[in-house]
Amino acid sequence: MDLPDLGPLWLSLRLAGIAMAILLVLATPLAWWLAHTRSRLKAPVEAATALPLVMPPTVLGFYLLVFLSPDSPLGAAWVEVTGSALTFSFTGLVVASIVYSLPFAVQPLQGAFEAVGRGPLEAAASLRAGPLDAFATVAAPMAARGYLTAAVLSFAHTLGEFGVVLMVGGNIPGETRVISIAIYEHVETLAYAEAHWLSIILLVFSFLILLAVYAVNRRFPVQVG
Amino acid sequence: MDLPDLGPLWLSLRLAGIAMAILLVLATPLAWWLAHTRSRLKAPVEAATALPLVMPPTVLGFYLLVFLSPDSPLGAAWVEVTGSALTFSFTGLVVASIVYSLPFAVQPLQGAFEAVGRGPLEAAASLRAGPLDAFATVAAPMAARGYLTAAVLSFAHTLGEFGVVLMVGGNIPGETRVISIAIYEHVETLAYAEAHWLSIILLVFSFLILLAVYAVNRRFPVQVG
Amino acid sequence: AEALVAVSANFAEVARTLKPQFEAATDHELTLTVGATGTLYAQVRKGAPYDVLLAADQKRPAKLEAAGEIVPGSRFTYAVGRLSLWSPEPERIGDAPLDALTADDVEHLAIANPKLAPYGRAAKRTLKHFGLWKRLSEKIVMGQNVGQTFSMVATGNAQLGLVATSYALNAEKHQPASRWDVPASAHAPIRQDAVRLRHGADNPAAGAFLSYLRSKDARTIIRRFGYRTGGNS
Amino acid sequence: MGELTVTVRRAFPDFTLAVDHAFALDGITALFGPSGAGKSTLLRIVAGHERGAQGRVIFDGEAWQDGRTHVPPHRRGVGTVFQDARLFPHLNVRGNLRYADKRAPAGSGRITFDGVVRALDLGPLLDRRPQALSGGERQRVAVGRTLLTRPRLLLMDEPLAALDLRRKADILPHIAALPRTFGVPIVYVTHAIEEVTQLADRMAVLAHGELRAAGETAAVLERRDLQPELGHFEAGVALTARVTAHDADFHLTHVRLGEQRIQMPAAPVPVGSDVRLRVRARDVALAREEPRGISIRNRLRGTVLDVAEEADTAFAEVLVDVEGQHLRARLTRAAVADLDLAPGTPVWALVKSIAFDRRALTAPRPSADDG
Amino acid sequence: MGELTVTVRRAFPDFTLAVDHAFALDGITALFGPSGAGKSTLLRIVAGHERGAQGRVIFDGEAWQDGRTHVPPHRRGVGTVFQDARLFPHLNVRGNLRYADKRAPAGSGRITFDGVVRALDLGPLLDRRPQALSGGERQRVAVGRTLLTRPRLLLMDEPLAALDLRRKADILPHIAALPRTFGVPIVYVTHAIEEVTQLADRMAVLAHGELRAAGETAAVLERRDLQPELGHFEAGVALTARVTAHDADFHLTHVRLGEQRIQMPAAPVPVGSDVRLRVRARDVALAREEPRGISIRNRLRGTVLDVAEEADTAFAEVLVDVEGQHLRARLTRAAVADLDLAPGTPVWALVKSIAFDRRALTAPRPSADDG
Ligand SMILES: Nc1ncnc2c1ncn2[C@@H]1O[C@H](COP(=O)(O)OP(=O)(O)OP(=O)(O)O)[C@@H](O)[C@H]1O
Ligand SMILES: Nc1ncnc2c1ncn2[C@@H]1O[C@H](COP(=O)(O)OP(=O)(O)OP(=O)(O)O)[C@@H](O)[C@H]1O
Ligand code: MOO
Ligand SMILES: [Mg+2]
Ligand SMILES: [Mg+2]
């Protein structure tokens, strides 16, 4: 048999990489706030943060389709600003991926920030580090394990998920046809050989990426406590 | 319209609850080992643990179907022992859910165990607590935040996932037709009103559960470090 | 007795309508389980306890037959699907449907995935038939099955869709829309086959339901949902 | 020099700290008090870490906290050595030191990375992770790290508790030198009275969340009403004397207290300048006649001012006027009876020269009292 | 009593601990040494926490570690008070104490929860979380927690470093009483020589990962070759004397050293029994003739054995034979010259009675030496 088309794999990796990067950036202030706030809103926000998870992906996709469509206020505003629609575009996939992987980024980070505690931040402040400085140079490195977990979970989940992606993306080759959809197609059309091939490639590839990440992490461990 | 049938909701909650409980139990020794080992196998095992995530759920479900079916060695052995097949049964769903939610349980626990470190365990040993005792009375409570994250992520993910469940379970009312499948089916068959209703019920319900969990967690906080 | 009937998603609504009729007419009961035909097929191959399969195509029932998974001779076409060009905008599809297809303000045209869904294959054929496949391929977005495809249009993300007529009719009960039924000549007929699976070989309810499907009453209902039925395609 | 005005309250469920005082931040101020007195809490308020504290903190006229304002800790220029060292676990020792060094204001003088490393003997530790340090090593790194921030005010919370005497002796002079060399005032928390006497120009005594006393170290140490807080062992006085000569042979410095002479271990103080000497009550013996042929070389003529017997103990404290200054002697009550000591009795106070600690040497300053 | 045989090596990149010694675990053994000497590491090996250590650890004939065997820490019955208190943050103080109490072997005698709470004054802290404790309070709780495990061997890693003198004085007697009351030997890490002299029956001196000396405290403290390790300040000797009488009026106890008499603050020791008295070299003065009319009441006749002048300092140490026992006096070299002291010179040694610390009182035991 022919080697399968690897375009969808690259697309998936790009999607997962971009979504992960944005997620880590977005989740950081939210997780930070959750870790340190004493507000009454904490528990509700924590609960809400986990909600994207409980929706079946396709259904979440459906609702995203509704909320991101050019007919909706949000979608219309996006069209207004950028000239193109969010749905059926790579950008739309990124947005959708961020929504459904958010809990995977927020929760481990929150746990890690809580484990770091206030002591090291007070120490940093006493060494003239402002809050942002202290965050970047003390809290974040000490929460490295949390970042690793958040990155791995959100990357892998974005790579694997396809319910949402399918719905919001519309399976356009080169734009929104990611590898999970391609494998799914093969399975559904009984092209098991191709499905196996793509699955193996995906698995091996993912394994190697993860292995590299963990191996690097092991060589530069951050032990806290 | 009629109130939707809530059977799938209860089934989902049961599934998510059972899967979560088993996952926490299974993930604990694995996460523990990963947190404390110096073996060369650590990075590969860590990477492998994340792999169920990168497979598209339906595809993962397909492979699980293959491996759990009575034709397979594993499935055959199961039939041998229990008299009934793993596939298309609630038990099968539990097994499948455990496989695909494993990373959500292992990773936060590992992070939490690493944050606890060796100090408190040495202290416990010096107070005559054996390893299991020390684990249960010191490491686990100090890793409470990790358990919370693991529980929430694996519970919510089991609640929401349907690709795997659909494949392995087959959407049989009362047995494997969980709420995510029910909603999915409503969306697919254009029964949007029912889909909305079920979604809202699921969301509200999940939100309340999570809120309760987080609120309790807030009242009995465990601060580490 | 009770039969477990696996129904491809496009036919779910019809099956739900048929179920009470059948149960009233016999003393059997049905349990419906809905899924994509490919999923249902894979499950049957792995021992799913289904008695009857109502597929969305002929290919998979035939494969099951070849694999010896069905009661020999039980395969027959229970419905022939039809395709419609559909838009939730009442004015969009007027008297010149091909002009509507090529209108500049159509950014996306939704079809089912031709590889997966018979309705998708039919949609592709139709576009080719009218010589629009190349021209429109940039605008095409694909759902994995008819349901998803329809959602894309219904939510306004795609302006037009080539969807199962059954879905269009169903939706029009709730919202205004415009529709053009694609002539049968534009694509090969979408024959949907039913089979009695080996699991249902000894289940009288399975046999009874398959017989009922061929009944005049059933065929009337099936046609009401926008399908043609056996022979009169 | 600087002044730190603190008018604060911090209430915990079982403990309230309430301090209202203007500390003259001049040299080293020891914050002394028993465990749980509120010393760490007071430091945290000054540094800006204790958000729940009410009141005002004014440093050199600059409002760090009052009603509306709360200058964030990193803008106060306060360096804190925490009671638990709080090294950054993700950086090695060098990284921890550089962390402070990089953020210090430019051109802040003679505290250099290399200088600090040398002074605290951190060289062999530079590449280690904090987790691989012993308790005392950790504390030394913490001190070095804080010095490298070149703070305007240095808060040290028992920085030497984990160190052995020798290390302490090595480090104390460096700390003692900071205020003078770099103009950095220090507030130094300790429960070791030796450290107070060796280091502090001023001291404040905290107990049960309240300030019991504050002022020049000598003045505070002389107060008998503080003995419950200060303990008997180190009670004593400080005398001011003038350097008259150095004896290179015997490594002695001669000083003059009024008309009387004292010898002490050599100290690098110019002839003619005034020094402060600390004499612990337990190192003073009294005699009715001048002893001869005895190794105790410092014999000061004086008059008993007061005799205080301590009930239910073997001891008594005798206050002696020597050339207008006061000396305290801690004796057995049996000795008091024996020698028939009473106010007005002329006595010789015998002080082993070794009792003069060279670190008690501090140039006396104008007595702008802050008590 | 017990014996702890340790033949271990633990190599870190920049540091190697190598100890080969049989410690006679009798009463309290102080493990003394400068910061970074390896004290904590040695304790960790004994407790079983240092997996990387090679060698053998035998306690009372029981192999805790050797080649194949490694008895896990929780089975050794070793209670450790860690240098950092390591309280469990998820339990309040009561929970921390109960944790130990529950796991202690049944019927292990008179250490009770309430007794420990009372002795360490933990009552007011019971409902607090460790995070809400001061540094010293934390350490007190850690001591109490470890006591409640009723260990067979108690390892204490600078347990009192964070405590003030008074607290120390409150707690020390309780610690001192443990070995006798409950038969628990203690290894007590400290860098404070006062704690050694007040507590320890035996001591071991560790420096640079090696054992420099070990044996009875008095014998080790007397060794001049250890002065670099021990410091001058606390150098001294221990004398054995017999109690002859108590003086209730003056709160004194009279003891006899050979034919000579000494007075010291009252101590609850029966007349006729032998006691050990610690005399610091810095508290001893010498005279050529017996002084009269002086408050120093303890005047011991003796003969100079040796005079050691310390180069480049003001000081000299003089060793004096008193009734066959040795006393050391730290004087200025000027005084040595003045009094013309040399081996053979008859002298009076003057010791302020206050210098006898009541905690130095320990019943002398058969001199089964472990040095
Ligand atoms: N967060 C808190 N919640 C409740 N009580 C607290 C808290 N922090 C400190 N305390 C209490 O306040 C008192 C003073 O604590 P602080 O740490 O200031 O004492 P300290 O003088 O530094 O003692 P130490 O010498 O033992 O370090 C203590 O009794 C302590 O238990
Ligand atoms: N995990 C480790 N890796 C490398 N070096 C270590 C490690 N643990 C301890 N050391 C080094 O071993 C030496 C002895 O450490 P240890 O903690 O036993 O000293 P200590 O005598 O207890 O000192 P302190 O009085 O300061 O607590 C120190 O120089 C320390 O830096
Ligand atoms: O098999 Mo379907 O009808 O395309 O979901
Ligand atoms: Mg403190
Ligand atoms: Mg140590």
mmCIF file of N, CA, C and O in Angstrom, chain D residues 207-237:
data_model
loop_
_atom_site.group_PDB
_atom_site.id
_atom_site.type_symbol
_atom_site.label_atom_id
_atom_site.label_comp_id
_atom_site.label_asym_id
_atom_site.label_seq_id
_atom_site.Cartn_x
_atom_site.Cartn_y
_atom_site.Cartn_z
ATOM 1 N N ALA D 207 7.673 41.062 73.844
ATOM 2 C CA ALA D 207 7.128 39.901 74.551
ATOM 3 C C ALA D 207 5.622 39.951 74.424
ATOM 4 O O ALA D 207 5.002 41.018 74.520
ATOM 5 N N HIS D 208 5.028 38.808 74.160
ATOM 6 C CA HIS D 208 3.579 38.726 74.039
ATOM 7 C C HIS D 208 3.015 39.792 73.113
ATOM 8 O O HIS D 208 1.975 40.373 73.382
ATOM 9 N N GLY D 209 3.711 40.048 72.042
ATOM 10 C CA GLY D 209 3.175 40.976 71.057
ATOM 11 C C GLY D 209 3.330 42.441 71.409
ATOM 12 O O GLY D 209 2.854 43.306 70.694
ATOM 13 N N GLU D 210 3.989 42.731 72.534
ATOM 14 C CA GLU D 210 4.161 44.125 72.936
ATOM 15 C C GLU D 210 5.624 44.476 73.070
ATOM 16 O O GLU D 210 6.441 43.651 73.449
ATOM 17 N N LEU D 211 5.907 45.743 72.833
ATOM 18 C CA LEU D 211 7.266 46.216 72.989
ATOM 19 C C LEU D 211 7.496 46.519 74.457
ATOM 20 O O LEU D 211 6.842 47.390 75.037
ATOM 21 N N ARG D 212 8.429 45.803 75.079
ATOM 22 C CA ARG D 212 8.683 46.042 76.496
ATOM 23 C C ARG D 212 9.700 47.153 76.705
ATOM 24 O O ARG D 212 9.657 47.868 77.689
ATOM 25 N N ALA D 213 10.621 47.245 75.788
ATOM 26 C CA ALA D 213 11.660 48.252 75.936
ATOM 27 C C ALA D 213 12.347 48.438 74.606
ATOM 28 O O ALA D 213 12.326 47.556 73.754
ATOM 29 N N ALA D 214 12.940 49.602 74.424
ATOM 30 C CA ALA D 214 13.739 49.836 73.235
ATOM 31 C C ALA D 214 14.707 50.952 73.538
ATOM 32 O O ALA D 214 14.391 51.864 74.292
ATOM 33 N N GLY D 215 15.890 50.853 72.964
ATOM 34 C CA GLY D 215 16.855 51.907 73.231
ATOM 35 C C GLY D 215 18.259 51.391 72.999
ATOM 36 O O GLY D 215 18.445 50.338 72.380
ATOM 37 N N GLU D 216 19.244 52.129 73.507
ATOM 38 C CA GLU D 216 20.614 51.656 73.330
ATOM 39 C C GLU D 216 20.789 50.345 74.087
ATOM 40 O O GLU D 216 20.260 50.169 75.189
ATOM 41 N N THR D 217 21.543 49.471 73.492
ATOM 42 C CA THR D 217 21.692 48.141 74.058
ATOM 43 C C THR D 217 22.100 48.198 75.529
ATOM 44 O O THR D 217 21.502 47.549 76.385
ATOM 45 N N ALA D 218 23.117 49.001 75.814
ATOM 46 C CA ALA D 218 23.625 49.061 77.184
ATOM 47 C C ALA D 218 22.513 49.473 78.133
ATOM 48 O O ALA D 218 22.315 48.865 79.187
ATOM 49 N N ALA D 219 21.770 50.495 77.754
ATOM 50 C CA ALA D 219 20.724 51.002 78.628
ATOM 51 C C ALA D 219 19.665 49.943 78.870
ATOM 52 O O ALA D 219 19.186 49.752 79.994
ATOM 53 N N VAL D 220 19.309 49.231 77.813
ATOM 54 C CA VAL D 220 18.264 48.227 77.976
ATOM 55 C C VAL D 220 18.774 47.063 78.824
ATOM 56 O O VAL D 220 18.076 46.573 79.711
ATOM 57 N N LEU D 221 19.992 46.669 78.563
ATOM 58 C CA LEU D 221 20.522 45.516 79.297
ATOM 59 C C LEU D 221 20.663 45.824 80.781
ATOM 60 O O LEU D 221 20.633 44.932 81.621
ATOM 61 N N GLU D 222 20.838 47.090 81.116
ATOM 62 C CA GLU D 222 21.035 47.458 82.507
ATOM 63 C C GLU D 222 19.737 47.380 83.309
ATOM 64 O O GLU D 222 19.757 47.336 84.526
ATOM 65 N N ARG D 223 18.611 47.396 82.611
ATOM 66 C CA ARG D 223 17.334 47.478 83.330
ATOM 67 C C ARG D 223 16.997 46.176 84.039
ATOM 68 O O ARG D 223 16.798 45.142 83.431
ATOM 69 N N ARG D 224 16.893 46.293 85.377
ATOM 70 C CA ARG D 224 16.618 45.086 86.142
ATOM 71 C C ARG D 224 15.198 44.591 85.924
ATOM 72 O O ARG D 224 14.916 43.404 86.030
ATOM 73 N N ASP D 225 14.268 45.490 85.587
ATOM 74 C CA ASP D 225 12.875 45.069 85.420
ATOM 75 C C ASP D 225 12.710 44.192 84.188
ATOM 76 O O ASP D 225 11.690 43.552 84.002
ATOM 77 N N LEU D 226 13.723 44.160 83.335
ATOM 78 C CA LEU D 226 13.601 43.331 82.139
ATOM 79 C C LEU D 226 14.207 41.954 82.331
ATOM 80 O O LEU D 226 14.247 41.144 81.416
ATOM 81 N N GLN D 227 14.705 41.698 83.554
ATOM 82 C CA GLN D 227 15.390 40.417 83.716
ATOM 83 C C GLN D 227 14.532 39.213 83.343
ATOM 84 O O GLN D 227 15.057 38.245 82.795
ATOM 85 N N PRO D 228 13.243 39.255 83.627
ATOM 86 C CA PRO D 228 12.459 38.096 83.178
ATOM 87 C C PRO D 228 12.599 37.867 81.675
ATOM 88 O O PRO D 228 12.671 36.737 81.206
ATOM 89 N N GLU D 229 12.647 38.956 80.925
ATOM 90 C CA GLU D 229 12.778 38.802 79.474
ATOM 91 C C GLU D 229 14.218 38.488 79.065
ATOM 92 O O GLU D 229 14.458 37.726 78.144
ATOM 93 N N LEU D 230 15.163 39.134 79.734
ATOM 94 C CA LEU D 230 16.536 39.031 79.264
ATOM 95 C C LEU D 230 17.279 37.835 79.841
ATOM 96 O O LEU D 230 18.264 37.392 79.278
ATOM 97 N N GLY D 231 16.790 37.319 80.953
ATOM 98 C CA GLY D 231 17.507 36.210 81.579
ATOM 99 C C GLY D 231 18.640 36.746 82.430
ATOM 100 O O GLY D 231 19.144 37.848 82.217
ATOM 101 N N HIS D 232 19.040 35.961 83.459
ATOM 102 C CA HIS D 232 20.071 36.427 84.371
ATOM 103 C C HIS D 232 21.456 36.286 83.788
ATOM 104 O O HIS D 232 22.337 37.065 84.067
ATOM 105 N N PHE D 233 21.566 35.270 82.974
ATOM 106 C CA PHE D 233 22.890 34.834 82.602
ATOM 107 C C PHE D 233 23.720 35.938 81.958
ATOM 108 O O PHE D 233 24.899 36.073 82.219
ATOM 109 N N GLU D 234 23.086 36.719 81.111
ATOM 110 C CA GLU D 234 23.839 37.700 80.348
ATOM 111 C C GLU D 234 23.664 39.112 80.862
ATOM 112 O O GLU D 234 24.137 40.057 80.260
ATOM 113 N N ALA D 235 22.909 39.222 81.969
ATOM 114 C CA ALA D 235 22.666 40.564 82.485
ATOM 115 C C ALA D 235 23.996 41.249 82.743
ATOM 116 O O ALA D 235 24.978 40.621 83.133
ATOM 117 N N GLY D 236 24.006 42.526 82.514
ATOM 118 C CA GLY D 236 25.268 43.219 82.715
ATOM 119 C C GLY D 236 25.109 44.680 82.364
ATOM 120 O O GLY D 236 23.996 45.193 82.282
ATOM 121 N N VAL D 237 26.222 45.338 82.213
ATOM 122 C CA VAL D 237 26.173 46.760 81.900
ATOM 123 C C VAL D 237 27.184 47.049 80.807
ATOM 124 O O VAL D 237 28.000 46.206 80.457
#
